Short mmCIF file of C-alpha atoms in Angstrom, two decimals:
data_model
loop_
_atom_site.label_atom_id
_atom_site.label_comp_id
_atom_site.label_asym_id
_atom_site.label_seq_id
_atom_site.Cartn_x
_atom_site.Cartn_y
_atom_site.Cartn_z
CA MET A 247 134.62 72.66 108.50
CA ASP A 248 132.21 75.30 108.21
CA GLY A 249 133.15 78.67 106.63
CA LYS A 250 132.78 81.97 108.34
CA TYR A 251 131.03 84.46 105.96
CA VAL A 252 130.69 88.46 106.90
CA ARG A 253 127.76 90.44 106.00
CA SER A 254 129.87 93.08 104.87
CA GLU A 255 131.09 91.21 102.01
CA PHE A 256 127.40 89.80 101.11
CA ILE A 257 126.27 90.52 97.72
CA VAL A 258 122.32 91.32 97.04
CA PRO A 259 121.68 87.80 95.36
CA ARG A 260 118.79 87.43 92.47
CA CYS A 261 115.93 86.79 94.53
CA THR A 262 116.10 90.07 96.44
CA ASP A 263 117.18 91.90 93.30
CA ALA A 264 114.07 90.62 91.52
CA CYS A 265 111.91 91.16 94.37
CA PRO A 266 110.29 94.97 94.16
CA ALA A 267 110.20 95.25 97.69
CA GLY A 268 113.78 93.97 98.12
CA VAL A 269 113.20 91.28 100.57
CA ASP A 270 116.26 90.04 102.09
CA VAL A 271 115.10 86.51 101.06
CA PRO A 272 118.20 83.84 101.90
CA ARG A 273 118.04 85.74 105.38
CA TYR A 274 114.62 84.87 106.48
CA ILE A 275 115.41 81.35 104.85
CA ARG A 276 118.35 80.63 107.18
CA ALA A 277 115.97 82.02 109.82
CA VAL A 278 113.31 79.58 109.00
CA LYS A 279 115.73 76.52 108.56
CA ASP A 280 116.96 77.38 112.26
CA GLY A 281 113.76 77.35 113.20
CA LYS A 282 113.62 81.34 114.41
CA TYR A 283 110.02 81.84 112.86
CA ASP A 284 109.81 85.18 114.68
CA GLU A 285 113.36 86.35 113.48
CA ALA A 286 111.85 85.42 109.78
CA VAL A 287 109.04 87.31 110.29
CA SER A 288 110.88 90.11 111.33
CA VAL A 289 112.96 90.15 108.56
CA LEU A 290 109.93 89.92 106.38
CA ARG A 291 108.21 93.06 108.26
CA GLU A 292 111.54 94.99 107.34
CA LYS A 293 110.02 95.29 103.95
CA LEU A 294 106.53 94.07 103.56
CA PRO A 295 103.59 95.40 105.72
CA LEU A 296 101.53 92.32 104.23
CA PRO A 297 103.72 89.56 104.81
CA THR A 298 100.66 87.09 105.33
CA VAL A 299 99.30 88.52 101.87
CA CYS A 300 102.50 88.05 100.30
CA ALA A 301 102.88 84.55 101.50
CA ASP A 302 99.39 83.34 100.27
CA ALA A 303 98.97 85.71 96.74
CA CYS A 304 102.36 87.03 95.74
CA PHE A 305 103.26 85.74 92.13
CA ALA A 306 106.74 84.97 93.47
CA PRO A 307 109.16 86.95 91.05
CA CYS A 308 112.26 85.83 93.35
CA GLU A 309 111.21 82.35 92.28
CA ASP A 310 111.56 83.14 88.37
CA VAL A 311 115.11 84.02 88.99
CA CYS A 312 116.29 81.77 91.81
CA ALA A 313 119.74 80.41 90.93
CA TYR A 314 118.72 77.11 91.95
CA LYS A 315 117.42 76.51 88.56
CA GLN A 316 121.14 75.98 87.10
CA PHE A 317 120.43 72.68 89.33
CA GLY A 318 116.96 72.03 89.31
CA ASP A 319 113.42 73.70 90.05
CA PRO A 320 113.90 77.12 91.83
CA ILE A 321 113.55 77.26 95.86
CA ALA A 322 109.96 77.18 96.80
CA ILE A 323 110.46 80.70 98.42
CA ARG A 324 106.89 81.88 98.72
CA ALA A 325 106.06 78.45 100.83
CA ILE A 326 108.84 79.10 103.24
CA LYS A 327 107.39 82.50 103.52
CA ARG A 328 104.13 80.87 104.56
CA ALA A 329 105.90 78.80 106.91
CA ALA A 330 107.50 81.99 108.50
CA VAL A 331 104.31 83.59 108.77
CA ASP A 332 102.15 80.63 109.97
CA MET A 333 104.58 79.76 113.08
CA GLY A 334 106.21 83.24 113.78
CA GLY A 335 104.58 85.83 116.14
CA ASP A 336 104.70 89.58 116.77
CA ALA A 337 107.84 89.96 118.30
CA TRP A 338 108.84 92.78 115.43
CA LYS A 339 106.14 94.96 117.18
CA SER A 340 108.60 95.44 119.92
CA ALA A 341 111.67 96.48 117.94
CA ARG A 342 109.64 98.90 115.81
CA LYS A 343 110.56 102.37 116.94
CA SER A 344 107.66 105.14 117.41
CA ALA A 345 108.04 108.38 116.21
CA ALA A 346 107.03 111.74 117.85
CA LYS A 347 103.88 113.09 116.30
CA THR A 348 104.63 115.79 113.46
CA GLY A 349 101.22 117.59 113.53
CA LYS A 350 101.10 116.66 109.70
CA ARG A 351 98.12 114.95 108.07
CA ALA A 352 98.24 112.80 105.15
CA ALA A 353 95.13 111.57 103.18
CA VAL A 354 95.25 108.27 101.38
CA VAL A 355 92.67 107.12 98.83
CA GLY A 356 92.15 103.52 98.20
CA ALA A 357 92.99 100.76 101.24
CA GLY A 358 94.32 98.43 98.56
CA PRO A 359 97.92 96.84 99.04
CA ALA A 360 99.50 100.54 97.96
CA GLY A 361 97.20 102.77 100.10
CA LEU A 362 97.94 100.40 103.15
CA THR A 363 101.59 100.38 102.39
CA VAL A 364 101.63 104.34 102.31
CA ALA A 365 99.34 104.66 105.35
CA TYR A 366 101.48 101.97 107.47
CA TYR A 367 104.77 103.69 107.08
CA LEU A 368 103.86 107.53 107.45
CA ALA A 369 101.98 106.62 110.39
CA GLY A 370 105.02 105.21 111.63
CA LYS A 371 106.94 108.46 110.58
CA GLY A 372 104.68 110.49 113.39
CA HIS A 373 101.94 111.76 110.40
CA ASP A 374 98.37 111.44 111.25
CA VAL A 375 96.82 109.19 108.33
CA THR A 376 93.23 109.12 107.31
CA LEU A 377 92.65 106.12 104.86
CA PHE A 378 89.63 106.45 102.65
CA ASP A 379 87.94 103.68 100.60
CA ALA A 380 84.75 103.29 98.72
CA PHE A 381 84.39 99.61 100.16
CA PRO A 382 83.06 98.80 103.77
CA LYS A 383 86.15 97.15 104.42
CA PRO A 384 89.79 98.11 103.96
CA GLY A 385 92.00 95.49 101.61
CA GLY A 386 90.98 96.76 98.46
CA ALA A 387 91.39 93.95 95.34
CA MET A 388 93.08 92.08 98.09
CA ARG A 389 89.57 91.42 99.61
CA TYR A 390 87.11 91.94 96.78
CA GLY A 391 89.38 90.61 93.58
CA ILE A 392 91.21 87.87 95.12
CA PRO A 393 88.99 84.76 95.85
CA ASN A 394 89.03 83.33 99.56
CA TYR A 395 89.84 80.02 98.41
CA ARG A 396 93.53 81.91 97.18
CA LEU A 397 93.67 84.88 100.09
CA PRO A 398 91.10 83.80 103.23
CA GLU A 399 89.68 87.12 104.75
CA GLU A 400 90.76 86.17 108.42
CA ARG A 401 94.44 85.94 106.95
CA LEU A 402 94.21 89.24 105.33
CA ASP A 403 92.86 91.01 108.11
CA LYS A 404 95.61 89.81 110.31
CA ASP A 405 97.93 92.06 108.26
CA ILE A 406 95.24 94.81 108.04
CA ASN A 407 94.88 94.81 111.50
CA ASP A 408 98.58 95.37 112.22
CA ILE A 409 98.56 98.25 109.94
CA LEU A 410 95.57 99.97 111.53
CA GLU A 411 96.50 99.61 114.95
CA GLN A 412 99.35 101.96 114.27
CA GLY A 413 96.81 104.54 114.61
CA ILE A 414 95.56 104.87 111.18
CA THR A 415 92.02 106.44 111.07
CA PHE A 416 89.77 104.33 108.36
CA LYS A 417 86.57 105.90 106.79
CA GLY A 418 85.08 103.10 104.33
CA GLU A 419 81.98 103.41 102.20
CA THR A 420 83.44 107.02 101.07
CA VAL A 421 83.41 107.59 97.29
CA ILE A 422 85.97 110.34 96.43
CA GLY A 423 84.30 112.75 94.23
CA LYS A 424 80.50 111.92 95.46
CA ASP A 425 81.12 111.91 99.32
CA VAL A 426 83.84 114.18 99.57
CA THR A 427 85.82 116.03 96.93
CA LEU A 428 89.56 115.73 96.17
CA ASP A 429 89.56 119.56 96.70
CA GLU A 430 88.47 119.20 100.23
CA LEU A 431 90.88 116.88 100.64
CA LYS A 432 93.61 119.02 99.52
CA LYS A 433 92.11 121.71 102.16
CA ASN A 434 91.98 119.53 104.99
CA PHE A 435 95.10 117.30 104.77
CA ASP A 436 99.06 118.42 104.22
CA ALA A 437 99.40 115.79 101.61
CA LEU A 438 97.53 113.40 99.40
CA PHE A 439 98.42 109.77 98.11
CA LEU A 440 95.77 108.65 95.38
CA ALA A 441 95.82 104.72 95.18
CA SER A 442 91.86 103.83 94.35
CA GLY A 443 92.57 100.90 92.06
CA ALA A 444 91.48 99.57 89.18
CA ASN A 445 88.02 98.44 90.71
CA GLY A 446 86.00 98.16 87.51
CA SER A 447 85.58 95.57 84.61
CA THR A 448 86.98 96.46 81.47
CA ARG A 449 83.80 96.38 78.61
CA ILE A 450 84.16 95.01 75.12
CA PRO A 451 82.16 95.44 72.58
CA VAL A 452 80.31 92.16 72.27
CA GLU A 453 76.85 91.86 70.44
CA GLY A 454 73.97 91.34 73.04
CA SER A 455 76.60 92.08 76.26
CA GLU A 456 73.40 94.09 77.76
CA LYS A 457 71.29 91.14 77.95
CA LYS A 458 70.06 89.42 81.17
CA GLY A 459 72.52 86.49 81.99
CA VAL A 460 75.98 88.50 81.09
CA LEU A 461 78.32 89.75 84.01
CA TRP A 462 81.67 91.21 83.76
CA GLY A 463 84.67 89.70 85.57
CA TRP A 464 85.98 92.09 88.03
CA ASP A 465 82.25 93.16 88.93
CA PHE A 466 81.39 89.53 89.48
CA LEU A 467 84.53 88.64 91.94
CA LYS A 468 83.73 91.84 93.83
CA ASP A 469 79.88 91.23 94.34
CA VAL A 470 80.56 87.46 95.34
CA ALA A 471 83.13 88.82 97.97
CA LEU A 472 80.34 91.20 99.25
CA GLY A 473 77.90 88.02 99.71
CA GLU A 474 75.87 87.74 96.19
CA THR A 475 75.78 83.99 95.37
CA PHE A 476 74.29 84.34 91.98
CA GLY A 477 72.35 80.96 92.21
CA MET A 478 74.55 79.46 89.29
CA ALA A 479 73.52 76.12 87.65
CA GLY A 480 74.15 74.55 84.49
CA ASP A 481 76.97 75.68 82.02
CA VAL A 482 78.96 78.87 82.21
CA VAL A 483 81.02 80.32 79.64
CA VAL A 484 83.87 82.62 80.69
CA VAL A 485 85.96 84.73 78.27
CA GLY A 486 89.35 85.67 79.20
CA GLY A 487 93.07 84.16 79.88
CA GLY A 488 94.38 85.88 82.65
CA ASN A 489 94.24 85.17 86.04
CA VAL A 490 91.13 87.14 86.80
CA ALA A 491 89.46 84.90 84.24
CA ILE A 492 90.96 82.05 86.15
CA ASP A 493 89.52 83.07 89.30
CA VAL A 494 86.00 84.05 87.83
CA ALA A 495 85.79 79.94 86.40
CA LEU A 496 86.90 78.48 89.59
CA THR A 497 84.22 80.95 91.48
CA ALA A 498 81.69 80.06 89.27
CA ARG A 499 82.35 76.17 89.68
CA ARG A 500 82.17 76.86 93.40
CA LEU A 501 78.93 78.59 93.46
CA GLY A 502 77.14 75.72 91.60
CA ALA A 503 78.27 75.80 87.91
CA LYS A 504 78.10 72.30 86.50
CA ASN A 505 80.31 72.96 83.47
CA VAL A 506 82.56 75.91 82.89
CA GLY A 507 84.18 76.65 79.63
CA LEU A 508 86.71 79.38 79.70
CA PHE A 509 87.32 81.00 75.82
CA CYS A 510 90.18 83.06 75.12
CA LEU A 511 91.99 84.79 72.13
CA GLU A 512 95.62 83.50 73.02
CA GLY A 513 96.90 80.19 72.60
CA ARG A 514 97.99 78.09 75.36
CA GLU A 515 101.66 79.33 75.97
CA GLU A 516 100.57 82.85 75.10
CA MET A 517 97.87 83.10 77.95
CA PRO A 518 98.94 85.81 80.64
CA ALA A 519 97.39 83.58 83.53
CA HIS A 520 100.10 81.56 85.35
CA ALA A 521 100.67 78.02 84.52
CA TRP A 522 100.22 76.90 87.67
CA GLU A 523 96.54 78.32 87.92
CA ILE A 524 95.80 77.19 84.57
CA ALA A 525 96.61 73.68 85.59
CA ARG A 526 94.65 74.02 88.73
CA ALA A 527 91.54 75.25 86.91
CA GLU A 528 91.84 72.24 84.73
CA GLU A 529 91.93 69.81 87.78
CA GLU A 530 88.57 71.29 89.05
CA GLY A 531 86.82 70.87 85.76
CA VAL A 532 87.30 73.80 83.69
CA VAL A 533 87.84 73.26 80.06
CA ILE A 534 89.93 75.72 78.09
CA HIS A 535 89.49 76.76 74.60
CA ASN A 536 92.13 78.62 73.20
CA GLY A 537 92.15 80.87 69.98
CA TRP A 538 88.39 81.93 69.98
CA GLY A 539 87.02 85.53 70.20
CA PRO A 540 83.63 86.70 71.31
CA VAL A 541 81.05 87.94 68.81
CA GLU A 542 77.46 87.80 69.92
CA VAL A 543 75.87 86.78 72.96
CA ILE A 544 72.77 84.25 71.94
CA GLY A 545 69.32 84.54 73.34
CA ASP A 546 66.44 87.01 73.02
CA LYS A 547 66.43 88.82 76.25
CA THR A 548 68.11 86.55 78.32
CA ALA A 549 71.87 85.03 77.33
CA THR A 550 71.66 81.45 76.41
CA GLY A 551 74.98 81.24 74.91
CA LEU A 552 77.86 82.68 72.98
CA ARG A 553 78.92 82.49 69.47
CA PHE A 554 82.73 82.81 68.97
CA GLN A 555 84.83 83.19 65.78
CA LYS A 556 88.61 81.71 65.37
CA CYS A 557 91.31 84.07 66.37
CA LEU A 558 94.37 83.35 64.19
CA SER A 559 96.76 85.54 66.18
CA VAL A 560 96.67 88.16 68.73
CA PHE A 561 99.60 90.53 68.40
CA ASP A 562 100.85 91.90 65.06
CA ASN A 563 104.32 91.72 63.59
CA THR A 564 105.32 94.81 65.87
CA CYS A 565 103.88 93.22 69.00
CA ILE A 566 101.08 95.37 69.56
CA PHE A 567 97.60 93.62 70.76
CA ASN A 568 95.81 93.29 67.22
CA PRO A 569 93.83 90.41 66.74
CA GLU A 570 93.07 88.74 63.45
CA PHE A 571 90.27 86.39 62.98
CA ASP A 572 88.84 84.15 61.07
CA ALA A 573 85.25 85.16 60.67
CA GLU A 574 84.34 81.86 58.43
CA THR A 575 85.54 79.62 61.50
CA THR A 576 82.83 79.91 64.42
CA GLU A 577 82.10 78.06 67.36
CA LYS A 578 78.97 78.37 69.75
CA ALA A 579 78.83 77.63 73.25
CA ASN A 580 75.52 77.32 75.29
CA ALA A 581 75.42 78.75 78.86
CA SER A 582 72.94 80.07 81.48
CA ALA A 583 75.25 82.47 82.32
CA VAL A 584 78.18 84.41 80.03
CA ILE A 585 80.90 86.19 82.36
CA LEU A 586 83.23 88.47 80.34
CA ALA A 587 86.72 88.50 82.47
CA VAL A 588 89.07 90.64 80.10
CA GLY A 589 90.88 93.20 81.87
CA GLN A 590 89.94 95.90 84.71
CA THR A 591 90.04 99.80 84.37
CA ALA A 592 90.23 102.70 87.01
CA ASP A 593 87.62 104.95 87.70
CA LEU A 594 89.42 108.13 87.70
CA GLY A 595 86.54 110.64 87.36
CA TYR A 596 87.11 112.42 90.71
CA VAL A 597 90.57 113.88 89.19
CA GLU A 598 88.89 115.55 86.19
CA GLY A 599 89.89 118.95 86.17
CA GLN A 600 92.25 118.99 88.74
CA THR A 601 95.54 121.05 88.09
CA GLY A 602 98.81 119.22 88.17
CA ILE A 603 97.22 115.69 88.02
CA ASP A 604 97.30 114.25 84.57
CA ALA A 605 94.90 111.48 84.02
CA ALA A 606 95.44 111.03 80.44
CA ASN A 607 94.87 106.96 78.98
CA GLY A 608 93.66 105.99 82.09
CA ARG A 609 96.14 106.39 84.28
CA ILE A 610 97.61 109.00 86.75
CA ALA A 611 100.98 110.23 85.57
CA VAL A 612 104.13 110.48 88.27
CA SER A 613 107.67 110.78 88.75
CA ASP A 614 110.02 108.20 90.06
CA THR A 615 109.09 109.15 93.63
CA GLN A 616 105.29 108.64 92.62
CA VAL A 617 104.53 112.72 92.77
CA THR A 618 101.87 114.02 90.49
CA SER A 619 102.87 117.56 88.80
CA ASP A 620 101.22 118.77 92.27
CA ALA A 621 103.80 118.67 94.90
CA ALA A 622 101.27 117.81 97.41
CA VAL A 623 99.67 115.05 95.68
CA PHE A 624 101.27 111.61 95.10
CA ALA A 625 99.71 108.50 93.46
CA GLY A 626 100.58 104.37 93.04
CA GLY A 627 99.06 101.00 92.51
CA ASP A 628 96.94 100.43 89.51
CA VAL A 629 95.99 103.93 89.00
CA VAL A 630 99.67 104.68 88.24
CA SER A 631 100.97 101.34 86.41
CA GLY A 632 97.56 99.72 85.21
CA PRO A 633 96.37 96.22 86.78
CA ASP A 634 99.35 94.84 88.32
CA SER A 635 100.34 92.61 91.41
CA ILE A 636 100.37 93.21 94.91
CA ILE A 637 104.38 93.25 95.27
CA ASN A 638 104.71 96.09 92.65
CA ALA A 639 101.97 97.95 94.60
CA ILE A 640 103.63 97.49 98.04
CA MET A 641 106.85 98.66 95.60
CA GLN A 642 105.38 101.68 94.63
CA GLY A 643 103.90 102.46 98.32
CA ARG A 644 106.85 102.33 99.75
CA LYS A 645 108.50 104.79 97.33
CA ALA A 646 105.54 107.14 97.57
CA ALA A 647 105.91 106.90 101.50
CA GLY A 648 109.61 107.74 101.47
CA ALA A 649 108.67 111.06 99.46
CA MET A 650 106.01 111.93 101.39
CA ASP A 651 107.68 112.04 104.63
CA SER A 652 110.43 114.42 103.19
CA TYR A 653 107.53 116.38 101.45
CA LEU A 654 105.88 116.63 104.94
CA GLY A 655 109.30 117.81 106.81
CA GLY A 656 110.77 114.38 107.74
CA ASP A 657 114.36 112.75 106.54
CA GLY A 658 112.24 110.38 103.85
CA ASP A 659 113.95 107.36 105.50
CA ILE A 660 111.07 104.49 106.00
CA ASN A 661 113.96 102.00 106.50
CA GLU A 662 113.64 99.84 109.60
CA ILE A 663 115.71 97.54 111.64
CA LEU A 664 113.40 94.86 113.38
CA ALA A 665 115.88 91.57 113.43
CA THR A 666 118.81 90.74 114.96
CA PRO A 667 121.63 92.27 113.03
CA GLU A 668 123.17 89.53 111.30
CA ASP A 669 126.86 90.32 110.99
CA GLU A 670 128.20 86.68 110.22
CA ILE A 671 127.12 83.43 109.33
CA SER A 672 128.48 79.66 108.89
CA LEU A 673 128.14 77.74 106.11
CA PRO A 674 129.01 74.12 105.30
CA PRO A 675 131.67 73.19 102.56
CA PHE A 676 129.82 73.48 99.04
CA LEU A 677 128.46 70.41 97.91
CA MET A 678 126.61 69.84 94.57
CA ASP A 679 123.62 67.47 96.07
CA VAL A 680 120.89 68.44 93.70
CA LYS A 681 117.50 67.83 95.70
CA PRO A 682 113.86 68.07 94.11
CA ARG A 683 111.64 70.73 95.24
CA ASN A 684 109.04 70.49 98.04
CA GLU A 685 105.73 71.84 96.83
CA MET A 686 102.81 72.88 99.12
CA GLY A 687 100.32 70.93 100.01
CA ILE A 688 96.71 71.59 98.41
CA LEU A 689 93.56 70.22 98.75
CA LYS A 690 92.26 67.63 96.55
CA PRO A 691 90.31 68.70 93.23
CA TRP A 692 87.01 67.34 94.83
CA ALA A 693 87.51 68.62 98.38
CA ARG A 694 87.87 72.41 96.82
CA LEU A 695 84.31 72.61 95.13
CA ASN A 696 82.82 72.17 98.34
CA GLY A 697 83.33 76.04 99.10
CA PHE A 698 85.85 78.57 99.53
CA ASP A 699 88.58 77.00 101.76
CA GLN A 700 92.10 78.05 101.18
CA VAL A 701 93.42 75.67 98.65
CA GLU A 702 96.99 75.82 99.61
CA THR A 703 97.61 73.97 103.15
CA GLY A 704 101.45 74.72 103.54
CA LEU A 705 104.51 72.78 103.96
CA SER A 706 104.86 70.00 106.17
CA ASP A 707 107.50 70.64 109.17
CA GLN A 708 109.46 68.20 107.31
CA ASP A 709 109.12 69.61 103.97
CA VAL A 710 109.93 72.93 105.23
CA LYS A 711 113.40 71.72 106.68
CA VAL A 712 114.21 70.11 103.35
CA GLU A 713 113.24 72.79 101.39
CA THR A 714 115.10 75.51 103.48
CA GLY A 715 118.07 73.40 103.13
CA ARG A 716 118.16 73.53 99.42
CA CYS A 717 118.92 77.49 99.37
CA LEU A 718 122.31 77.87 98.22
CA ASN A 719 122.96 81.04 100.23
CA CYS A 720 123.50 83.06 97.25
CA ASP A 721 124.08 86.16 99.27
CA ALA A 722 127.27 84.76 100.81
CA ARG A 723 128.98 81.94 99.31
CA LYS A 724 130.90 83.20 96.38
CA PHE A 725 132.65 81.66 93.12
CA GLU A 726 134.89 82.97 91.09
CA VAL A 727 134.96 82.38 87.10
CA VAL A 728 137.85 83.12 85.11
CA LEU A 729 137.61 82.75 81.18
CA ASN A 730 140.74 82.95 79.14
CA ILE A 731 139.58 85.12 75.89
CA GLU A 732 142.47 83.91 73.73
CA ASN A 733 141.47 80.29 73.98
CA CYS A 734 137.64 81.18 73.21
CA LYS A 735 136.33 80.50 69.82
CA GLU A 736 132.96 82.35 70.14
CA CYS A 737 130.79 79.13 70.36
CA GLY A 738 128.67 80.70 72.96
CA TYR A 739 127.96 77.56 74.96
CA CYS A 740 128.77 79.31 78.53
CA VAL A 741 126.07 82.09 77.45
CA GLU A 742 123.85 79.40 76.92
CA THR A 743 124.33 77.20 80.03
CA CYS A 744 124.63 80.21 82.19
CA GLY A 745 121.31 81.13 83.63
CA VAL A 746 122.86 84.00 86.22
CA ASP A 747 123.97 86.36 83.83
CA THR A 748 127.64 85.70 84.33
CA PHE A 749 128.90 85.89 80.66
CA GLY A 750 128.11 87.98 77.65
CA PRO A 751 130.22 88.96 74.53
CA ALA A 752 133.36 90.97 74.56
CA GLU A 753 133.70 94.28 72.97
CA THR A 754 136.75 93.56 70.92
CA PHE A 755 138.40 90.36 69.06
CA ASN A 756 141.06 88.42 70.34
CA THR A 757 144.09 87.40 68.47
CA LYS A 758 142.78 84.75 66.61
CA GLY A 759 139.91 86.86 65.06
CA TYR A 760 137.17 85.78 67.26
CA ARG A 761 134.90 87.78 69.57
CA PRO A 762 135.08 85.96 72.62
CA ALA A 763 132.99 85.73 75.65
CA GLU A 764 133.83 87.18 78.89
CA VAL A 765 132.99 87.30 82.34
CA LYS A 766 130.84 90.12 83.03
CA SER A 767 130.15 89.59 86.84
CA SER A 768 130.94 86.31 88.85
CA ASP A 769 128.49 87.77 91.95
CA TRP A 770 125.86 85.49 90.85
CA CYS A 771 127.55 82.33 90.18
CA VAL A 772 126.53 79.52 92.26
CA GLY A 773 129.47 77.16 91.17
CA CYS A 774 126.79 74.53 88.92
CA PHE A 775 130.29 74.21 86.54
CA LYS A 776 127.78 74.07 83.75
CA CYS A 777 130.03 76.38 81.65
CA TYR A 778 133.20 74.72 82.64
CA PHE A 779 131.88 71.36 81.47
CA SER A 780 130.49 72.76 78.33
CA CYS A 781 133.26 75.09 77.09
CA PRO A 782 135.34 72.88 73.90
CA ASP A 783 138.17 75.22 74.22
CA PHE A 784 139.08 74.49 78.13
CA ALA A 785 138.96 78.25 78.72
CA ILE A 786 136.96 78.58 81.84
CA ASP A 787 137.94 78.00 85.60
CA VAL A 788 135.38 78.35 88.25
CA ALA A 789 136.70 77.99 92.12
CA GLU A 790 135.02 78.77 95.35
CA VAL A 791 136.31 81.72 96.94
CA ILE A 792 136.76 80.77 100.68
CA ALA A 793 136.92 83.24 103.36
#
């Protein structure tokens, strides 16, 4: 018989805890499982003004901590989010309340994820918002840094249009510090949010980098997004080991490069790029060369290749970036184009000389509420954190929006109730039935190179049903773990086998002289019983708490 679980007794599960925006993951998975796609979108919208973007391009920290890892592969949470936004509609709009106009004006500099988030919530609180951006269209790095094969422009526009229709004024092709000064914005607006992004490529000292045929990673992606084709052919060398370098390599392939070699300092396991992105790049013919650092661009006035030296280590003993090279071991790669993709940097020249805005070390210093030392100026996104993820930018935008609303005279509460309240749920009896993960469909490697069509095609209807059924409903279902510390002989097996932080060392010793493990919290236990079966001292009991 199904058990009843009351929301007032739910916990914050690991997936929600790991999500910077605090999305209620199990709740929208339950909605998708029940075929209530509008409801699932409403749950997402309570925390995310960019749900389609996150369905396509989030790095999914929720999956990294998913408790299903105690049984097998984590739930395909992002794929389920994709199913929700693809199948759901705009029912959430009728539940969104419109606030009375406050007469306060806010300027947002930068229309990336942080800036769009702030604009969305401030407009919802009744403030007049003007969104400035140097690019012709809003989206920032989501439009000009993430290729269409990952985040199609029409899907990005769906989210952005929902934001702009809140009454926000967008002024594109407006460079702050050139077309309008920060002082002018301060004079004409009651509060400012600075989120101009890291929209420039980090330049490293490589001899000959000024030669024709040498490009820089982020600038290359931006120019492609703006319509440049580059007429690539033959061999292309990409330098860098992060996600941007992977995107550069795959974009070069789509633009006609016959062979693409990606060289990076890091070993395979050290590469900052996600493992799945590396695997997809190799599927598309990108050859990865680990442990090489660029020395010199070969060629007279035009690049014909790049010379490398062997990288022995990337970090020193204190884990500080400090590469060590073997200059005697070298490698040469011929190429008609060299693309250096080793990072991004923010142009903060427009804040120079501003009292109350500290931009030392290339980042704007802010408090926990994203405010600078100038009470009317807030900042977030890459100008604060350095190059970071979309979901972290959204998190900073949410924090800033609440703080800015308070500064402008509001209550500072941007939380919304858009979905039908879930006061109680029913769950079947717990059954340890381990099922494999269902991955999103993707285009075949040969089909991907024909253009910039989205690589991921989503889950089939059957896979959505099966994958949502794998969710353990960790927020509702509870287990109690009891450890008899007098029987514990400090073997540590329970700590090793538990991936949900149930156990930890005790502060004291038991009467047998051992420092035993103890239960720190049963909240995230999912009843895998690995601790129970691994304990040689029979000191652990696990039981489901039945309502």
